[in-house]
Every structure is written in structure tokens, then in C-alpha cells.
Tab-separated table of C-alpha atoms in Angstrom:
chain	number	residue	atom	x	y	z
L	1	MET	CA	10.823	68.612	-31.716
L	2	ALA	CA	14.611	68.637	-31.642
L	3	PRO	CA	16.441	71.375	-33.570
L	4	PHE	CA	18.583	70.585	-36.609
L	5	GLU	CA	21.814	71.833	-35.014
L	6	GLN	CA	23.208	71.693	-31.484
L	7	LYS	CA	26.137	72.749	-29.330
L	8	ALA	CA	28.756	70.155	-28.439
L	9	LEU	CA	32.052	69.966	-26.557
L	10	PHE	CA	34.902	68.573	-28.650
L	11	LEU	CA	38.324	67.344	-27.615
L	12	GLN	CA	40.311	68.806	-30.493
L	13	SER	CA	43.453	66.682	-30.332
L	14	LYS	CA	45.211	64.015	-28.273
L	15	GLN	CA	45.800	65.460	-24.783
L	16	GLY	CA	44.571	68.744	-26.178
L	17	ALA	CA	41.956	71.260	-25.090
L	18	PHE	CA	38.191	71.065	-25.159
L	19	SER	CA	36.336	73.618	-27.242
L	20	LEU	CA	32.701	74.384	-27.899
L	21	GLY	CA	31.358	73.810	-31.401
L	22	THR	CA	28.223	72.862	-33.285
L	23	LYS	CA	27.061	69.720	-35.047
L	24	PRO	CA	23.864	68.275	-36.542
L	25	VAL	CA	21.318	66.629	-34.261
L	26	PRO	CA	21.141	62.910	-35.177
L	27	SER	CA	17.967	60.906	-35.715
L	28	PRO	CA	17.314	57.676	-33.774
L	29	LYS	CA	17.428	54.385	-35.655
L	30	ALA	CA	15.532	51.231	-34.703
L	31	GLY	CA	15.958	50.465	-31.012
L	32	GLU	CA	17.408	53.886	-30.233
L	33	LEU	CA	16.308	57.053	-28.491
L	34	LEU	CA	17.267	60.636	-29.059
L	35	VAL	CA	17.728	62.032	-25.554
L	36	LYS	CA	17.977	65.688	-24.641
L	37	VAL	CA	20.984	65.772	-22.325
L	38	GLU	CA	20.135	67.521	-19.059
L	39	ALA	CA	23.142	66.351	-17.026
L	40	ALA	CA	26.394	64.534	-17.872
L	41	GLY	CA	28.418	62.557	-15.375
L	42	LEU	CA	32.214	62.667	-15.379
L	43	ASN	CA	33.108	59.047	-16.029
L	44	PRO	CA	36.763	58.279	-15.180
L	45	LEU	CA	37.351	57.272	-18.794
L	46	ASP	CA	36.347	60.732	-19.977
L	47	TRP	CA	39.137	62.544	-18.172
L	48	LYS	CA	41.652	59.744	-18.777
L	49	VAL	CA	41.143	60.044	-22.518
L	50	GLN	CA	41.923	63.747	-22.356
L	51	LYS	CA	44.783	63.578	-19.843
L	52	TRP	CA	46.565	60.450	-21.024
L	53	GLY	CA	45.656	60.393	-24.716
L	54	VAL	CA	44.401	56.789	-24.610
L	55	PHE	CA	41.650	54.832	-26.409
L	56	VAL	CA	40.779	57.462	-29.021
L	57	GLU	CA	42.608	57.819	-32.337
L	58	ASN	CA	40.328	60.066	-34.373
L	59	TYR	CA	40.007	63.749	-33.529
L	60	PRO	CA	38.196	65.937	-32.881
L	61	ALA	CA	36.422	63.569	-30.464
L	62	LEU	CA	33.133	63.977	-28.653
L	63	LEU	CA	33.345	62.291	-25.241
L	64	GLY	CA	30.913	61.607	-22.413
L	65	LEU	CA	29.835	58.136	-21.256
L	66	ASP	CA	27.146	58.836	-18.652
L	67	LEU	CA	24.110	61.076	-18.906
L	68	SER	CA	20.544	61.750	-17.884
L	69	GLY	CA	17.844	63.703	-19.632
L	70	THR	CA	14.483	63.494	-21.331
L	71	VAL	CA	13.431	61.479	-24.347
L	72	GLU	CA	13.077	63.723	-27.381
L	73	GLU	CA	12.438	61.167	-30.158
L	74	VAL	CA	11.746	57.414	-30.162
L	75	GLY	CA	13.165	55.053	-32.762
L	76	GLU	CA	11.303	52.252	-34.484
L	77	GLY	CA	10.430	49.271	-32.309
L	78	VAL	CA	10.998	51.002	-28.969
L	79	THR	CA	8.273	50.350	-26.404
L	80	GLY	CA	7.796	51.550	-22.829
L	81	LEU	CA	9.478	54.895	-23.403
L	82	ARG	CA	7.953	57.953	-24.955
L	83	ARG	CA	8.719	61.598	-25.540
L	84	ALA	CA	9.393	63.676	-22.398
L	85	THR	CA	10.211	60.600	-20.259
L	86	ARG	CA	12.919	61.409	-17.710
L	87	CYS	CA	15.685	58.826	-17.970
L	88	ARG	CA	19.221	57.914	-17.123
L	89	CYS	CA	21.448	56.026	-19.494
L	90	PRO	CA	24.991	55.126	-20.444
L	91	CYS	CA	25.989	56.316	-23.873
L	92	ALA	CA	25.221	53.985	-26.759
L	93	SER	CA	28.852	52.873	-27.042
L	94	THR	CA	28.955	51.654	-23.432
L	95	ALA	CA	25.641	49.859	-23.776
L	96	ARG	CA	26.710	48.243	-27.034
L	97	CYS	CA	29.863	46.926	-25.347
L	98	TYR	CA	27.808	44.968	-22.836
L	99	LEU	CA	25.037	44.061	-25.237
L	100	LEU	CA	27.395	42.514	-27.784
L	101	LYS	CA	29.945	41.265	-25.217
L	102	GLU	CA	32.722	42.980	-27.121
L	103	THR	CA	36.036	43.354	-25.309
L	104	CYS	CA	36.159	46.895	-23.985
L	105	ASN	CA	34.434	48.052	-27.157
L	106	SER	CA	33.109	51.177	-25.499
L	107	VAL	CA	36.633	52.531	-25.166
L	108	SER	CA	38.095	51.206	-28.401
L	109	PRO	CA	39.360	53.644	-31.048
L	110	GLY	CA	36.527	55.133	-33.025
L	111	ASN	CA	33.788	54.159	-30.588
L	112	TYR	CA	33.537	57.618	-29.056
L	113	THR	CA	31.224	58.622	-31.845
L	114	HIS	CA	29.865	62.086	-32.451
L	115	GLU	CA	26.323	60.762	-32.140
L	116	ASN	CA	26.632	58.889	-28.846
L	117	GLY	CA	28.669	61.119	-26.529
L	118	ALA	CA	27.120	62.830	-23.533
L	119	PHE	CA	28.955	66.121	-24.042
L	120	GLN	CA	26.352	67.533	-26.413
L	121	GLN	CA	22.771	68.713	-26.189
L	122	TYR	CA	21.186	65.663	-27.856
L	123	ALA	CA	22.605	62.114	-27.876
L	124	LEU	CA	21.581	58.773	-29.357
L	125	ILE	CA	21.000	56.082	-26.733
L	126	ILE	CA	20.197	52.359	-26.942
L	127	ALA	CA	16.682	52.090	-25.522
L	128	ALA	CA	17.246	48.690	-23.899
L	129	PHE	CA	19.767	50.224	-21.500
L	130	THR	CA	17.691	53.260	-20.592
L	131	ALA	CA	15.957	53.480	-17.223
L	132	LYS	CA	13.016	55.678	-16.313
L	133	LEU	CA	13.619	57.946	-13.344
L	134	PRO	CA	11.306	58.155	-10.343
L	135	SER	CA	10.393	61.659	-9.264
L	136	SER	CA	12.546	61.239	-6.143
L	137	VAL	CA	15.761	61.125	-8.209
L	138	SER	CA	17.007	64.335	-9.778
L	139	LEU	CA	18.607	64.446	-13.209
L	140	ASP	CA	21.915	65.513	-11.663
L	141	GLU	CA	21.840	62.526	-9.311
L	142	ALA	CA	20.882	60.179	-12.117
L	143	ALA	CA	23.884	61.165	-14.241
L	144	THR	CA	26.187	59.765	-11.542
L	145	LEU	CA	24.577	56.320	-11.584
L	146	PRO	CA	25.717	54.455	-14.731
L	147	ALA	CA	29.442	54.116	-14.041
L	148	CYS	CA	29.136	53.459	-10.312
L	149	VAL	CA	26.187	51.062	-10.434
L	150	ALA	CA	27.627	49.124	-13.365
L	151	THR	CA	31.088	48.836	-11.789
L	152	ALA	CA	29.562	47.414	-8.624
L	153	ALA	CA	26.903	45.206	-10.178
L	154	LEU	CA	28.858	43.747	-13.094
L	155	ALA	CA	31.784	42.740	-10.881
L	156	LEU	CA	29.437	40.862	-8.559
L	157	TYR	CA	26.841	39.447	-10.926
L	158	ASP	CA	28.171	39.346	-14.482
L	159	THR	CA	29.208	36.006	-15.968
L	160	PRO	CA	32.918	35.189	-15.618
L	161	ASN	CA	34.745	35.610	-18.916
L	162	PRO	CA	38.324	34.381	-19.395
L	163	THR	CA	38.955	36.565	-22.436
L	164	ALA	CA	37.129	39.814	-21.549
L	165	PRO	CA	36.138	41.800	-18.482
L	166	GLY	CA	33.546	39.911	-16.457
L	167	GLY	CA	32.271	39.362	-12.943
L	168	ILE	CA	32.294	36.492	-10.451
L	169	GLY	CA	28.862	35.259	-11.466
L	170	LEU	CA	26.803	35.592	-8.295
L	171	THR	CA	23.043	35.301	-8.738
L	172	ALA	CA	21.711	38.845	-8.817
L	173	PRO	CA	18.844	39.894	-6.538
L	174	TRP	CA	16.725	40.699	-9.593
L	175	ASP	CA	17.343	37.196	-10.996
L	176	GLY	CA	16.076	35.328	-7.948
L	177	GLY	CA	19.168	35.763	-5.795
L	178	ARG	CA	17.702	38.094	-3.186
L	179	GLY	CA	18.976	36.860	0.183
L	180	LYS	CA	20.707	33.873	-1.417
L	181	TYR	CA	24.042	34.468	0.309
L	182	ALA	CA	22.702	34.825	3.853
L	183	GLY	CA	25.313	34.087	6.468
L	184	LYS	CA	28.271	34.583	4.137
L	185	PRO	CA	30.647	37.420	5.056
L	186	ILE	CA	31.823	40.039	2.578
L	187	LEU	CA	34.503	42.717	2.876
L	188	VAL	CA	34.338	45.982	0.935
L	189	PHE	CA	37.466	48.115	0.878
L	190	GLY	CA	36.492	51.757	0.360
L	191	GLY	CA	32.874	51.602	1.430
L	192	ALA	CA	32.451	55.379	1.318
L	193	SER	CA	33.569	55.615	-2.317
L	194	SER	CA	30.902	55.994	-4.972
L	195	VAL	CA	31.298	52.387	-6.084
L	196	GLY	CA	31.730	51.046	-2.558
L	197	GLN	CA	28.388	52.455	-1.442
L	198	TYR	CA	26.611	50.523	-4.187
L	199	VAL	CA	28.538	47.324	-3.418
L	200	ILE	CA	27.322	47.537	0.175
L	201	GLN	CA	23.717	47.940	-0.947
L	202	PHE	CA	23.980	45.055	-3.419
L	203	ALA	CA	25.585	42.902	-0.717
L	204	LYS	CA	22.667	43.600	1.585
L	205	LEU	CA	20.141	42.704	-1.120
L	206	SER	CA	22.062	39.477	-1.759
L	207	GLY	CA	21.896	38.574	1.931
L	208	PHE	CA	25.584	38.775	2.827
L	209	SER	CA	26.306	39.040	6.543
L	210	PRO	CA	28.370	40.378	8.100
L	211	ILE	CA	29.050	43.209	5.656
L	212	ILE	CA	32.399	44.669	6.691
L	213	THR	CA	33.869	47.780	5.133
L	214	THR	CA	36.749	50.193	5.564
L	215	ALA	CA	36.201	53.949	5.692
L	216	SER	CA	36.824	57.040	7.764
L	217	PRO	CA	34.943	57.113	11.079
L	218	SER	CA	32.959	60.102	9.812
L	219	SER	CA	31.311	57.819	7.222
L	220	GLU	CA	30.283	55.085	9.656
L	221	ALA	CA	26.672	56.228	10.162
L	222	LEU	CA	26.086	56.579	6.420
L	223	LEU	CA	27.540	53.178	5.577
L	224	LYS	CA	25.586	51.421	8.303
L	225	SER	CA	22.415	53.017	6.973
L	226	LEU	CA	23.242	51.432	3.588
L	227	GLY	CA	23.711	47.973	5.079
L	228	ALA	CA	27.227	47.708	6.491
L	229	THR	CA	27.370	45.854	9.792
L	230	HIS	CA	30.951	46.810	10.707
L	231	VAL	CA	33.074	49.799	9.692
L	232	VAL	CA	36.844	49.591	10.199
L	233	ASN	CA	38.871	52.801	10.320
L	234	ARG	CA	40.745	52.923	7.014
L	235	LYS	CA	43.534	54.959	8.603
L	236	LEU	CA	44.666	52.086	10.829
L	237	PRO	CA	47.887	50.248	9.926
L	238	PRO	CA	47.281	47.264	7.595
L	239	ALA	CA	48.001	44.762	10.355
L	240	ASP	CA	45.395	46.368	12.611
L	241	ILE	CA	42.840	46.469	9.794
L	242	LYS	CA	43.387	42.768	9.154
L	243	PHE	CA	43.029	41.972	12.861
L	244	ALA	CA	39.806	43.989	13.188
L	245	ILE	CA	38.254	42.352	10.143
L	246	SER	CA	39.191	38.879	11.331
L	247	SER	CA	37.490	39.522	14.667
L	248	PHE	CA	34.138	40.095	12.944
L	249	ILE	CA	33.935	36.864	10.941
L	250	THR	CA	33.117	33.379	12.156
L	251	SER	CA	33.037	31.616	8.780
L	252	PRO	CA	35.553	31.658	5.912
L	253	LEU	CA	35.831	34.969	4.074
L	254	GLU	CA	35.558	34.178	0.362
L	255	LEU	CA	34.589	37.500	-1.204
L	256	ILE	CA	36.377	40.854	-1.037
L	257	TYR	CA	35.523	43.845	-3.206
L	258	ASP	CA	38.423	46.280	-3.363
L	259	ALA	CA	37.124	49.673	-4.483
L	260	ILE	CA	40.486	51.278	-3.583
L	261	SER	CA	42.989	48.861	-5.164
L	262	ILE	CA	46.278	50.079	-3.773
L	263	SER	CA	49.099	47.837	-2.606
L	264	ASP	CA	48.027	47.932	1.065
L	265	THR	CA	44.402	46.951	0.430
L	266	GLN	CA	45.430	44.269	-2.050
L	267	GLN	CA	47.917	42.714	0.375
L	268	VAL	CA	45.394	42.684	3.225
L	269	ALA	CA	42.886	41.060	0.879
L	270	TYR	CA	45.383	38.375	-0.166
L	271	ASP	CA	46.229	37.659	3.478
L	272	LEU	CA	42.577	37.370	4.511
L	273	LEU	CA	41.732	35.056	1.618
L	274	ALA	CA	44.790	32.859	2.091
């Protein structure tokens, strides 16, 4: 049974310092879980809030978007998850953003709530967005998954939305799209990045071929083991990168995932898609 009080890490003021404090342990409502936080990932939004003073207006704030842990209490109506289940999950605010299709709701003022953040010992999580962990995945590893997997998957498979962040609407492998895009080339800038590695794996599941990526030569073996068919040295001049990529494709290149997004990669992408 969870205690009545817990330790938590608070951001005391805009662009201020973090400090350790205490707060009550919340109780799960219908459709929610109380999860004992075993590991918290460092989502880019977490450090941007602290460094740049964006998104949050009310302080002190309790941050933390990605976590893994064990189920401590189960809310009404939750099935398939029980106490002591190892799980990984985005915080409730992130899940609610996708669930309700609200524009960037997870990073809107006031949505870093003191009940949902990962930077505490016990957090409330929406059960529908919680995944059980196999024994082969550690809790530390699992805490790195939500941001990277979601960034890769939603960009590829989420429904296009003209008024809010959305994807390009490919049919996902888990929705009957496994192998659907066989014979179509894809280019992934930054294949060795955390997001890029998942894009490569999703591309393989979707059937894309060839799967071309840019990375350092030292990452070539890893990326080919994940599904890349060609690895172009990212340190080459842009013109040479464009030439190498063009030599690997025999049909029109229609999809490029830029996990780096700097002026050089964007310009090469524009040139290849032109």
C-alpha cells in the first residue's frame, strides 16, 4: 500500500532551481493507475521548461513526462493491469493530449500537474496508455521509450491534422500495414539518434526498401542490424550526401524523416524531394 506522503522534485520558479520537497500521494480515479516511479526519462520538454521558462505559468511546478515503474493501485474500470505489474508510461498529461486530440495540451500552462509528473515517487497515469514490460526490458530502458517511440510513430502513422500536430497518415504495422510499403524507399536523417533508431525499425516493419540513413561510420553495424540497408557518412559535404543517397534509389523518393532538422539536412531533403 502506498504511503500518505512522498518525496518530489519541484521547479520552484521560472528558470529557477529544482529542490526536493514532499507532497501527498494521490489516489487513482476511474481509468487511472497509481504507479510507483522506478525510473524517469529526461524528456526534452522537461529541461526546456527549466532552461527557457516556457509552457508553465504556475510555480512551484512538478515536471517529468516519461517514466517506468510498478502499479501500486488500480482505479475503477481498469482491466488487464494489476498491482505490482511492471510498466512504462507517459505521464497522464501527455496521454490526455493524444487521447483528447488537444493541441499540445500536454505542454500547456497548468498541465504539468502535481499529480501527473514523473519527478516524484508515485504518479497518476492513464491506464489506456500504459504498457506492460517484458522481463527482457529493464525499468531504466523502459523510461527512455515514450518520447522516442511516440515521436517516431506518430509522425509516420498519426492522422494528418491541419490545425494541430499530426503525422502523415501511413497505415501502421499494428493496423494491418505490416509490409504495405514494400519497394518504396525511405531516407532517415540521423539514424543513430534515439528517434532515428525507432524510425528505422518502424520503416522495416512497414516494408520500406531501401532504408537509407545518415550516421557516423561507427554506427553502421548497429543501424543495419535494426533494418537500414544503406548508411551514408553524415560527415560528408551535403552535395556528396545527396549524390550517395541518389545512387541507392531506383524509384521516386517520397518520404524523408529528418531526426536532425538543421539547415543542411533540410536543404538536402528539399533537393531530393524536388
